[in-house]
mmCIF file of C-alpha atoms in Angstrom:
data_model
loop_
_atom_site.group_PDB
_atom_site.id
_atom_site.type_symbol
_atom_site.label_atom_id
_atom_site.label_comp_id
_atom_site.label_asym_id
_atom_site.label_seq_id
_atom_site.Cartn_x
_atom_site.Cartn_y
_atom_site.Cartn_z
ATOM 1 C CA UNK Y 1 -54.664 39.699 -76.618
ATOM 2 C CA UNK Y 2 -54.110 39.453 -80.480
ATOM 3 C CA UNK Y 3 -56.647 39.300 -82.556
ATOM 4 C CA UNK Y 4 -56.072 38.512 -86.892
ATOM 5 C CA UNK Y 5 -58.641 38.562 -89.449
ATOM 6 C CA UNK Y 6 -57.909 38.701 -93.574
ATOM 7 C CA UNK Y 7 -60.005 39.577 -96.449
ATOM 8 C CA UNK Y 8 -59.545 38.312 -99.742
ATOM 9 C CA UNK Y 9 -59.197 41.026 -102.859
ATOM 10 C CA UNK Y 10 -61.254 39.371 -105.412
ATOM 11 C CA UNK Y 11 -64.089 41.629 -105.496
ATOM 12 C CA UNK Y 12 -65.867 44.879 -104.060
ATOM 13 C CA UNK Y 13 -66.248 44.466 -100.336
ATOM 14 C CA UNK Y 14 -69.781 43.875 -99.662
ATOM 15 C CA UNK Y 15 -72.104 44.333 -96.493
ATOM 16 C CA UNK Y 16 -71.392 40.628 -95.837
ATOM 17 C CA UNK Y 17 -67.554 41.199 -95.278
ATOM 18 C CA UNK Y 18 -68.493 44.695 -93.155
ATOM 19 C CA UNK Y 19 -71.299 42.839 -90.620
ATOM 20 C CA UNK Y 20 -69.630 39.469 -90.420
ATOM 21 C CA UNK Y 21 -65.819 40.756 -89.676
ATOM 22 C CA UNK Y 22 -65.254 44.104 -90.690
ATOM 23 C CA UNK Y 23 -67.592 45.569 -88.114
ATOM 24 C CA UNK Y 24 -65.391 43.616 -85.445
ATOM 25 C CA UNK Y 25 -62.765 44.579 -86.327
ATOM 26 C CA UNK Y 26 -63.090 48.222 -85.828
ATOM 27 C CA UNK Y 27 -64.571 47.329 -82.724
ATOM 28 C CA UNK Y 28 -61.575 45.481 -81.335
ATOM 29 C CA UNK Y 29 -59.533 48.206 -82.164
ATOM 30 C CA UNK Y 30 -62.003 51.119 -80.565
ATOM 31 C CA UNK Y 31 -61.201 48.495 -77.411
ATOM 32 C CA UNK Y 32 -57.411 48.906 -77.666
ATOM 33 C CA UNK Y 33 -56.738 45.337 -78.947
ATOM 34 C CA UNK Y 34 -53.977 44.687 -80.425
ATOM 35 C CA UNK Y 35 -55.331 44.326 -83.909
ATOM 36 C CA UNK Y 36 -53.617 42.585 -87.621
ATOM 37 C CA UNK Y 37 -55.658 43.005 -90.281
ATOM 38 C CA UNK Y 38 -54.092 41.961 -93.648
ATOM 39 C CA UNK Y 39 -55.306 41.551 -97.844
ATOM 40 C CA UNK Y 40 -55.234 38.164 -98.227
ATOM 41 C CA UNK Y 41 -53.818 38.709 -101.906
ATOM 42 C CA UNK Y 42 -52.595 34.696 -102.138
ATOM 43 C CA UNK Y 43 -55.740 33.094 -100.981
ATOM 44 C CA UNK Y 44 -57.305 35.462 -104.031
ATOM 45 C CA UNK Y 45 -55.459 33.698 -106.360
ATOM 46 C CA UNK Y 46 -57.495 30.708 -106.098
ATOM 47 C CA UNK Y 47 -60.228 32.678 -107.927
ATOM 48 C CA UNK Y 48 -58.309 35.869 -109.440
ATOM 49 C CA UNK Y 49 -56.616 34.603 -112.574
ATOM 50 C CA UNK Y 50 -55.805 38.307 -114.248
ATOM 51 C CA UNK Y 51 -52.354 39.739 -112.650
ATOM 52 C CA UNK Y 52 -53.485 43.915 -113.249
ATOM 53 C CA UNK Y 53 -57.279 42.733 -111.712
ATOM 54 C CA UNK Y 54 -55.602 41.332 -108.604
ATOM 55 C CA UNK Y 55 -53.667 43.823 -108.903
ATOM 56 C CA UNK Y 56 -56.375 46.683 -108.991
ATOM 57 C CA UNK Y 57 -58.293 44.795 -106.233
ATOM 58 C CA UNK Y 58 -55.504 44.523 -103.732
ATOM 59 C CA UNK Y 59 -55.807 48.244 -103.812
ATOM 60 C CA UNK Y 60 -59.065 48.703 -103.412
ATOM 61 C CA UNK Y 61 -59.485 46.681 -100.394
ATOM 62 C CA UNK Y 62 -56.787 48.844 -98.953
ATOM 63 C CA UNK Y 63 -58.564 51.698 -99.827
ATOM 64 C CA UNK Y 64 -61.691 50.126 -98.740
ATOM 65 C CA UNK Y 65 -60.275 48.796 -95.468
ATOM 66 C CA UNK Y 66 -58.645 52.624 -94.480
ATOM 67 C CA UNK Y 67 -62.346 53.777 -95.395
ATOM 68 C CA UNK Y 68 -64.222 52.061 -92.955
ATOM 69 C CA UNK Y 69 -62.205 53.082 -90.110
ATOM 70 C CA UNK Y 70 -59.206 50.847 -90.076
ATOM 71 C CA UNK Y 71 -56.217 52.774 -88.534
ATOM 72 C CA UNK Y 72 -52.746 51.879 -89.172
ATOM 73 C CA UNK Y 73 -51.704 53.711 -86.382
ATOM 74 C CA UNK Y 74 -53.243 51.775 -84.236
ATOM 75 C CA UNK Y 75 -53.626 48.265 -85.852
ATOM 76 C CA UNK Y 76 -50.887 46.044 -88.072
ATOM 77 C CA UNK Y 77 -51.977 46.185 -91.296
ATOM 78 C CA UNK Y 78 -50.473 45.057 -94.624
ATOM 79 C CA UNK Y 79 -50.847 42.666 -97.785
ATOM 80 C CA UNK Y 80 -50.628 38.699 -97.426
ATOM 81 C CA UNK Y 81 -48.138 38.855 -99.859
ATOM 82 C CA UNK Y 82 -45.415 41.495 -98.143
ATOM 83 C CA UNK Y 83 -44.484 38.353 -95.709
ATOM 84 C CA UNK Y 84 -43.171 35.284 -97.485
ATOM 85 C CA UNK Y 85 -42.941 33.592 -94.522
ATOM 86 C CA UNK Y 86 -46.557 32.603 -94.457
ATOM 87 C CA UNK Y 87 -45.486 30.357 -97.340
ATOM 88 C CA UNK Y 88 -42.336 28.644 -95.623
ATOM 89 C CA UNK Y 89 -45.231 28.063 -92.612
ATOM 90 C CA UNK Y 90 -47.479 26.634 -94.961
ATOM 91 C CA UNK Y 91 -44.946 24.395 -96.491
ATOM 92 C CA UNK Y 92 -43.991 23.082 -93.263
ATOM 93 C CA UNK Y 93 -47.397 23.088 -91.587
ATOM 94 C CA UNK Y 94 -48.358 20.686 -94.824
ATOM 95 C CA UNK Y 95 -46.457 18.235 -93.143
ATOM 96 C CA UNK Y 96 -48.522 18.156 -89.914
ATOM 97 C CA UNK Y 97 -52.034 18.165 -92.112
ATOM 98 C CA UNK Y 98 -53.832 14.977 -92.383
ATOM 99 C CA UNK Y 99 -55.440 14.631 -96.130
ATOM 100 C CA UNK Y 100 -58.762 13.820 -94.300
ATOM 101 C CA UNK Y 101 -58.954 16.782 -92.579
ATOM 102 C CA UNK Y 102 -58.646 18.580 -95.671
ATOM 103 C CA UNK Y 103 -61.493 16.203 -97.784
ATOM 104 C CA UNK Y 104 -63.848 17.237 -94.834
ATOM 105 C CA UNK Y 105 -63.449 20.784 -95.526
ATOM 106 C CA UNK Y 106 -67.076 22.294 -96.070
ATOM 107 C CA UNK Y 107 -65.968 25.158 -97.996
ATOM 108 C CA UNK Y 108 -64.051 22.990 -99.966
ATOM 109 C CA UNK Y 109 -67.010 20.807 -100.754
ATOM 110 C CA UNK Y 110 -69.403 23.408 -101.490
ATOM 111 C CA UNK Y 111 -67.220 25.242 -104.130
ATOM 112 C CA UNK Y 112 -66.637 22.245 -105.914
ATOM 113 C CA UNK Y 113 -70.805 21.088 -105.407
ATOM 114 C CA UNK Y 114 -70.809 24.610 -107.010
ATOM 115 C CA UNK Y 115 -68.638 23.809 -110.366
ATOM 116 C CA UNK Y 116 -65.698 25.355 -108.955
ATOM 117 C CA UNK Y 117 -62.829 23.296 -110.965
ATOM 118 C CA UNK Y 118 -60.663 20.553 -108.302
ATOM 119 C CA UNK Y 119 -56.986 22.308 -107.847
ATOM 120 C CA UNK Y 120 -54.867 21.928 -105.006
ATOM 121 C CA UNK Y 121 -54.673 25.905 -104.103
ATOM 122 C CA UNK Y 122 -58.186 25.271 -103.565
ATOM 123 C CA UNK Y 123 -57.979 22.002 -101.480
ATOM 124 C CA UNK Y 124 -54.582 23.554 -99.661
ATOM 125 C CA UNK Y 125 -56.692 26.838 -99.025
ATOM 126 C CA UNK Y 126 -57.162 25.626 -94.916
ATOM 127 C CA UNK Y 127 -53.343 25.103 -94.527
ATOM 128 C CA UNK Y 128 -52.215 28.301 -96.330
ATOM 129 C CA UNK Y 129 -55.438 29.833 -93.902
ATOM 130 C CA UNK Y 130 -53.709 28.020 -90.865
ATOM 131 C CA UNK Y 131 -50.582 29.835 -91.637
ATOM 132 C CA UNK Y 132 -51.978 32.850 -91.684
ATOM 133 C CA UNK Y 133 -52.951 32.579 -88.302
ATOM 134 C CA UNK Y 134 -50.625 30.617 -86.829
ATOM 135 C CA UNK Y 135 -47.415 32.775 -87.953
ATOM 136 C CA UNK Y 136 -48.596 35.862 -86.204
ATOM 137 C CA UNK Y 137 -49.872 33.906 -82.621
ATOM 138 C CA UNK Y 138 -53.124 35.723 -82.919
ATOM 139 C CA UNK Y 139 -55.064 34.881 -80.022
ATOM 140 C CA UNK Y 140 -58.729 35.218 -81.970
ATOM 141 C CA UNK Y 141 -60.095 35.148 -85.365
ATOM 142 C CA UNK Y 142 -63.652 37.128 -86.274
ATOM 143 C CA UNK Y 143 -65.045 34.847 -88.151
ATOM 144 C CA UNK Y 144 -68.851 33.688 -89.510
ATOM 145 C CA UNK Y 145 -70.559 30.424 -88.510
ATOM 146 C CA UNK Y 146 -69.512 29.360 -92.067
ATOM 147 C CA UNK Y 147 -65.414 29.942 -91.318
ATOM 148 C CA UNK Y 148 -65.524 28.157 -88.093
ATOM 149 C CA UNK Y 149 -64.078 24.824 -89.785
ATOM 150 C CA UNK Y 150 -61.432 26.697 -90.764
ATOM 151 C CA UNK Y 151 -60.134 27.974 -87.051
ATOM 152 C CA UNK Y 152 -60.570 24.578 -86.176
ATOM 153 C CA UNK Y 153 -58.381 23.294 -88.551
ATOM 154 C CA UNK Y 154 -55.678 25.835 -87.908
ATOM 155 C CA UNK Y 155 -55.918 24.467 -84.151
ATOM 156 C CA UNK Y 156 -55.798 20.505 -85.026
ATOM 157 C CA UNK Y 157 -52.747 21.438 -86.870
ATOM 158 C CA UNK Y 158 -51.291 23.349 -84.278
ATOM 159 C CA UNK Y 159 -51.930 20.653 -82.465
ATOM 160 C CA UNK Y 160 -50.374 17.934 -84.134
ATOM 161 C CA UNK Y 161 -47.346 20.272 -84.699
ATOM 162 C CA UNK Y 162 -47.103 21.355 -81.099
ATOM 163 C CA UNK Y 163 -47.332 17.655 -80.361
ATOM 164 C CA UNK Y 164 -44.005 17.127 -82.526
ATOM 165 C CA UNK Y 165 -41.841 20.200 -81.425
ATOM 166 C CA UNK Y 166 -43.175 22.077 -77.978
ATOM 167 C CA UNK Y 167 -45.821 24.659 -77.340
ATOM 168 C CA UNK Y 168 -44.552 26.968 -80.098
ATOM 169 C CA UNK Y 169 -47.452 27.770 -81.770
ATOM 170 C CA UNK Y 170 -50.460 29.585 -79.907
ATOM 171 C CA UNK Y 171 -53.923 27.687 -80.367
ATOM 172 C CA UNK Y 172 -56.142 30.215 -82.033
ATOM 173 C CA UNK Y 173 -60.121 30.844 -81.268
ATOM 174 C CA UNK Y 174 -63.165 32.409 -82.849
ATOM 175 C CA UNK Y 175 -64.846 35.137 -82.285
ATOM 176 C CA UNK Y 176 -68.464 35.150 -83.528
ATOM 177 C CA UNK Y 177 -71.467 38.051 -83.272
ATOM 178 C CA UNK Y 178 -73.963 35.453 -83.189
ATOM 179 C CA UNK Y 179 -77.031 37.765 -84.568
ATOM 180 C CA UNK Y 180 -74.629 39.026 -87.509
ATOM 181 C CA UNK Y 181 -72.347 36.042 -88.131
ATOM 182 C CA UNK Y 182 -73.798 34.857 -91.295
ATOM 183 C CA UNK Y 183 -75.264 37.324 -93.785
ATOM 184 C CA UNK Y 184 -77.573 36.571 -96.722
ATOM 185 C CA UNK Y 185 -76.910 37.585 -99.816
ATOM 186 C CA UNK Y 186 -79.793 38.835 -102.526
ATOM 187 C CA UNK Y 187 -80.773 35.306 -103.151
ATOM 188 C CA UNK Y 188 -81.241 34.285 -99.180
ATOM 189 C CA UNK Y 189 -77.714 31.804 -99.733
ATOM 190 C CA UNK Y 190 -74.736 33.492 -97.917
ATOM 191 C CA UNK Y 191 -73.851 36.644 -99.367
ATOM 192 C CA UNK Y 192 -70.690 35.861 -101.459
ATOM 193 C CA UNK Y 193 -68.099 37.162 -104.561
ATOM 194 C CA UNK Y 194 -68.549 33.689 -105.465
ATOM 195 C CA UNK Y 195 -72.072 33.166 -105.765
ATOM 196 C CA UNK Y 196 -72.866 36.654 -107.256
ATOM 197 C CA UNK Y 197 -75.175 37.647 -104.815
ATOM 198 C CA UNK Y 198 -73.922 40.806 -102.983
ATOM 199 C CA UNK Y 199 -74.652 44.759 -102.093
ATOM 200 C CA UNK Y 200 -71.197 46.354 -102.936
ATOM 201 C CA UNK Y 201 -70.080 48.915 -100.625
ATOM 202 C CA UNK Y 202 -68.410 51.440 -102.802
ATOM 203 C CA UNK Y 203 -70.824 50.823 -105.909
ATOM 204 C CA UNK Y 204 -72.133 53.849 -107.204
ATOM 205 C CA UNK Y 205 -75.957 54.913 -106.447
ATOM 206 C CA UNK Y 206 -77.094 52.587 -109.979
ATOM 207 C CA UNK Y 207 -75.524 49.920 -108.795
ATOM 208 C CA UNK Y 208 -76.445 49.923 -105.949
ATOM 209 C CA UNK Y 209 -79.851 50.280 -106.709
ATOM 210 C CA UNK Y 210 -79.927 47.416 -109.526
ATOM 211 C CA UNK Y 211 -78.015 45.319 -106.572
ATOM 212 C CA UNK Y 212 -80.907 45.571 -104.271
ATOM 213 C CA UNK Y 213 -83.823 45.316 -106.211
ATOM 214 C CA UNK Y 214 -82.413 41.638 -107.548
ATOM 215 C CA UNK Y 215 -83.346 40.687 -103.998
ATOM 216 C CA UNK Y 216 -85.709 37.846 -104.095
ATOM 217 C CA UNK Y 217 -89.021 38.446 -102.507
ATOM 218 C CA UNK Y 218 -92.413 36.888 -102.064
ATOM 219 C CA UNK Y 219 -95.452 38.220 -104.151
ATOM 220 C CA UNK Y 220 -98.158 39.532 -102.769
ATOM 221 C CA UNK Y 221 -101.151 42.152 -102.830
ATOM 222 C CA UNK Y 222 -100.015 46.124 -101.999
ATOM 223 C CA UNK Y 223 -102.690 46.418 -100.120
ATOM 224 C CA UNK Y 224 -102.046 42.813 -98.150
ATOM 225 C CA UNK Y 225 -99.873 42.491 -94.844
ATOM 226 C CA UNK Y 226 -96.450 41.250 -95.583
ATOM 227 C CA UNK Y 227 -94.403 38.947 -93.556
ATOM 228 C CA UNK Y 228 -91.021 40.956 -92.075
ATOM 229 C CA UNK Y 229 -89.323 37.507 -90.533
ATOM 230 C CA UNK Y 230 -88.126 35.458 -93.726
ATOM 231 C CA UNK Y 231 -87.977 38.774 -95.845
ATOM 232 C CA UNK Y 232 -84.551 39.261 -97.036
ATOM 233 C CA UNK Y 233 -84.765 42.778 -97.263
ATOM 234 C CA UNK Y 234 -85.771 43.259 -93.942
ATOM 235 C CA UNK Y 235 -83.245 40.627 -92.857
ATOM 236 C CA UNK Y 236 -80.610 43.209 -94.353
ATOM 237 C CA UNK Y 237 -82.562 46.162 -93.745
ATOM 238 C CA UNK Y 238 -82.126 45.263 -89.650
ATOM 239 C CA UNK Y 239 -78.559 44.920 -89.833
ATOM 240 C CA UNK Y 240 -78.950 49.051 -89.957
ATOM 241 C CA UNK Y 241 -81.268 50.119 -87.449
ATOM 242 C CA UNK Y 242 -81.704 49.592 -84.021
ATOM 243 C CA UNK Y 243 -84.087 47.941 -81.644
ATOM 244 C CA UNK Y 244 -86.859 50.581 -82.061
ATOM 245 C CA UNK Y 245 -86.222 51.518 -86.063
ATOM 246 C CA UNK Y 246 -86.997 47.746 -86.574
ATOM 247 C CA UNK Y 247 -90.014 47.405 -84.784
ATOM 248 C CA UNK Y 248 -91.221 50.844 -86.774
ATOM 249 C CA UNK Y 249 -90.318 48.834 -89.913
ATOM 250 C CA UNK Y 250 -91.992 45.547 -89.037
ATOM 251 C CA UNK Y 251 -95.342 47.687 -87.991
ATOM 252 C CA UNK Y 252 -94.941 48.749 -91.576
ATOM 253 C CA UNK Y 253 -94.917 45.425 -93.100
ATOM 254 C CA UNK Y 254 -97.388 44.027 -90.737
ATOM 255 C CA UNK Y 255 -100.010 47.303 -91.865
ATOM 256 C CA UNK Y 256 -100.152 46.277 -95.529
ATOM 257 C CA UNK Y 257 -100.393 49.497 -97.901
ATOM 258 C CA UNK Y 258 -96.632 49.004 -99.396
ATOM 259 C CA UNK Y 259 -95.157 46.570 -101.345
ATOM 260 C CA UNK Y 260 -91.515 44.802 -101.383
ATOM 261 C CA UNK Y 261 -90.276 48.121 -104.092
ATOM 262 C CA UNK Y 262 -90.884 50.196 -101.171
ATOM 263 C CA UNK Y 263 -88.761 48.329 -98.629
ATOM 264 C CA UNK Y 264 -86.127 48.130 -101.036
ATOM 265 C CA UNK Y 265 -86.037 52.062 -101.918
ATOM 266 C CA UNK Y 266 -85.949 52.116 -97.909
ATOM 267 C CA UNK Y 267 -82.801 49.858 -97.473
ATOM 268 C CA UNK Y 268 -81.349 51.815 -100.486
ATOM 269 C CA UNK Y 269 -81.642 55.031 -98.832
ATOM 270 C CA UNK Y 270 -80.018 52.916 -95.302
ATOM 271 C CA UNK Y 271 -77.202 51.864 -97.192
ATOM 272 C CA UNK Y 272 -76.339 54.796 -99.235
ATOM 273 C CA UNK Y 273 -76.475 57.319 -95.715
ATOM 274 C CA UNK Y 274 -74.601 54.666 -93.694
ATOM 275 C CA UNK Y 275 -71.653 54.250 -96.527
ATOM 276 C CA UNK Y 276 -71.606 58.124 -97.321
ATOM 277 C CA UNK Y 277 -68.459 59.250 -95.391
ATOM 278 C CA UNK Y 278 -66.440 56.189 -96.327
ATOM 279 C CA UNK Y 279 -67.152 56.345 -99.768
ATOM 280 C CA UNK Y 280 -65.400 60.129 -99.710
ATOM 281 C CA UNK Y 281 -62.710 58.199 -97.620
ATOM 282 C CA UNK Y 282 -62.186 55.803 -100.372
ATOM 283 C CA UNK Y 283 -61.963 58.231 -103.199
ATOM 284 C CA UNK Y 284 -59.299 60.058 -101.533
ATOM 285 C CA UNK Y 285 -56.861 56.760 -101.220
ATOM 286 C CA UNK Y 286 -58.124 55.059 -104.885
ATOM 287 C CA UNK Y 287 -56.567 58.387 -106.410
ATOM 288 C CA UNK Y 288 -53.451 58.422 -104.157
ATOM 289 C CA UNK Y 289 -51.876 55.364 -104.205
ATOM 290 C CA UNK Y 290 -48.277 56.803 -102.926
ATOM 291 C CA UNK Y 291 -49.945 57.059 -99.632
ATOM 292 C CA UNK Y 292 -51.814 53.267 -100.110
ATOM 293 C CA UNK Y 293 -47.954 51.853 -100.463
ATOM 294 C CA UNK Y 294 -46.390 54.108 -97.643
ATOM 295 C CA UNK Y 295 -49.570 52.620 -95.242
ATOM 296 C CA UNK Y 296 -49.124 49.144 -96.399
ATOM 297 C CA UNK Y 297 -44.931 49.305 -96.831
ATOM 298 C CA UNK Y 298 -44.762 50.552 -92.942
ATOM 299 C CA UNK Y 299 -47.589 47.545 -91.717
ATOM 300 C CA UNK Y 300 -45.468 44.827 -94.040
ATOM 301 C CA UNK Y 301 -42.285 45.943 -91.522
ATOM 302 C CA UNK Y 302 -44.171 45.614 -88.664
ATOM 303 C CA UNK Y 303 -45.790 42.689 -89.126
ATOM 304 C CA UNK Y 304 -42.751 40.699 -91.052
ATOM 305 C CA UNK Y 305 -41.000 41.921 -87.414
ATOM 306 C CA UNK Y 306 -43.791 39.321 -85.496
ATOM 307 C CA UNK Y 307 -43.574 36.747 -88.053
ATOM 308 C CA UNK Y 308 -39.798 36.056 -87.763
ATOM 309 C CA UNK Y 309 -39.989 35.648 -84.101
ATOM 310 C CA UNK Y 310 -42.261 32.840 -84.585
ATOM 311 C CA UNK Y 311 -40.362 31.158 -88.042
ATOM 312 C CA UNK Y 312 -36.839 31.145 -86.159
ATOM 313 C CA UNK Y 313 -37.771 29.333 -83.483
ATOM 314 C CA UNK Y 314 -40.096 26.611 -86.183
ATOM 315 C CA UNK Y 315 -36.561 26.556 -88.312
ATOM 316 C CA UNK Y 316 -34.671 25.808 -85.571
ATOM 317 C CA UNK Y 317 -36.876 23.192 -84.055
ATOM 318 C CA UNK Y 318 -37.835 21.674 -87.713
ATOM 319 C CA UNK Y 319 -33.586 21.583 -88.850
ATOM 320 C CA UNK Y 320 -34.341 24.717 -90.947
ATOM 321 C CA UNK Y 321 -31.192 25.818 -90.019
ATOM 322 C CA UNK Y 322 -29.859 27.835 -93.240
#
């Protein structure tokens, strides 16, 4: 069974990326899954409007990804980019795309509720998402509650286009950790690039610090009880420990005696220990990028390899014939 997830490039990877999808990921692949991973470098361009910052970030999130335990040995793994025929699918999926399933697109709606300016790479974003998944015949997507829409899109269109031409395309589905799938950020919305609102990764220790003490938290006494279940750092904190570290840490709000500064030097000291021996990771590839484009030239081969045996049979059933 195949199983495809993407990041975008257009910012630090965050703890939101790692608990929603990265975490799966490397679990997949501890199971022997057969595992694509790629650096969804177009989809960034519908926020990314600097070529060398793109640039920059598409290696970082290699970097990053390699860090965290990504093997290319063991998983497909390139840039978005590398295979051009996600854009001839996209093209020719937009054909099999109603315009109302687009307008009902929540994340489409929310960035635009949000200021985000009305362009059609934004409002296209499902299809070119679609593509991604469809082109490769992954089996499952990780995704967050949030991203669901967006499997289900890629499976109406299959649908339609299946409808038209055969069962050529495989019909894709989710794969959720329900107790992780949506992660809040340090204003209690999702924790997003867009909204501003994240706990970098790779940050250094002053960043990171400055990071989590912007989380927003109730005011009350030192010496008062505090309440652990709508706490957002606890909420983040928990993502960390397991069953018996969080009951210690609830007993600890519950007593009273420390206030929301300690909790956050606490999930500062989680984050930093957890993180330590992929940050080292992630030095090593930032300064050698020879060995970034060796990983990521040898994935784009194997990878363009599974994407042609899907587009010649869609050219030769659409007329695509030269």
């Amino acid at each position: 069974m195949r199983t495809l997830t993407g990041l975008q490039p257009s910012g630090k990877l965050h703890i939101g990326n790692y608990f929603a999808s990265i975490k799966q990921m490397l679990q997949a692949q501890n199971r022997g899954e057969e595992l694509f991973i790629f650096i969804a470098n177009y989809h960034a361009l519908t926020s990314v409007n600097d070529g060398n910052k793109l640039k920059n970030a598409t290696y970082e999130a290699a970097a990053a990804f390699l860090a965290l335990g990504i093997d290319p040995d063991k998983s497909t793994f390139w840039v978005q980019s590398d295979v051009k025929e996600v854009l001839e699918l996209y093209w020719i999926l937009s054909g099999y795309t109603p315009m109302g399933l687009l307008e009902r697109s929540h994340a489409y709606k929310d960035k635009v509720a949000k200021g985000f300016e009305t362009k059609h790479d934004l409002f296209s974003y499902p299809v070119l998402m679609a593509a991604d998944i469809l082109l490769y015949s992954a089996n499952f997507v990780p995704v967050g509650k949030d991203q669901i829409q967006h499997v289900e899109i890629a499976r109406d269109i299959a649908l339609k286009f299946n409808n038209a031409y055969g069962e050529i395309l495989t019909m894709p589905e989710t794969r959720i950790d329900e107790n992780v799938a949506t992660i809040s950020g340090t204003d209690g919305a999702k924790m997003s690039k867009s909204y501003s609102n994240t706990i970098d990764i790779f940050s250094d220790a002053k960043t990171l610090k400055k990071q989590i003490s912007s989380i927003k938290t109730s005011s009350e006494p030192l010496e008062a009880p505090k309440e652990w279940k709508d706490c957002n750092v606890y909420n983040i904190a928990k993502l960390f420990l397991n069953e018996e570290k969080q009951k210690n840490l609830q007993l600890r709000y519950e007593k009273g005696g420390e206030g929301h500064g300690h909790f956050k030097a606490y999930l500062n000291e989680l984050i930093w220990d957890y993180f330590k021996e992929a940050r080292d990771k992630f030095e090593y590839y930032i300064n050698n990028k020879n060995k970034l484009d060796e990983i990521l030239d040898i994935g784009a081969k194997k990878a363009r390899k599974e994407a042609l045996n899907l587009i010649e049979k869609i050219r030769k059933a659409t007329g695509i014939y030269r």
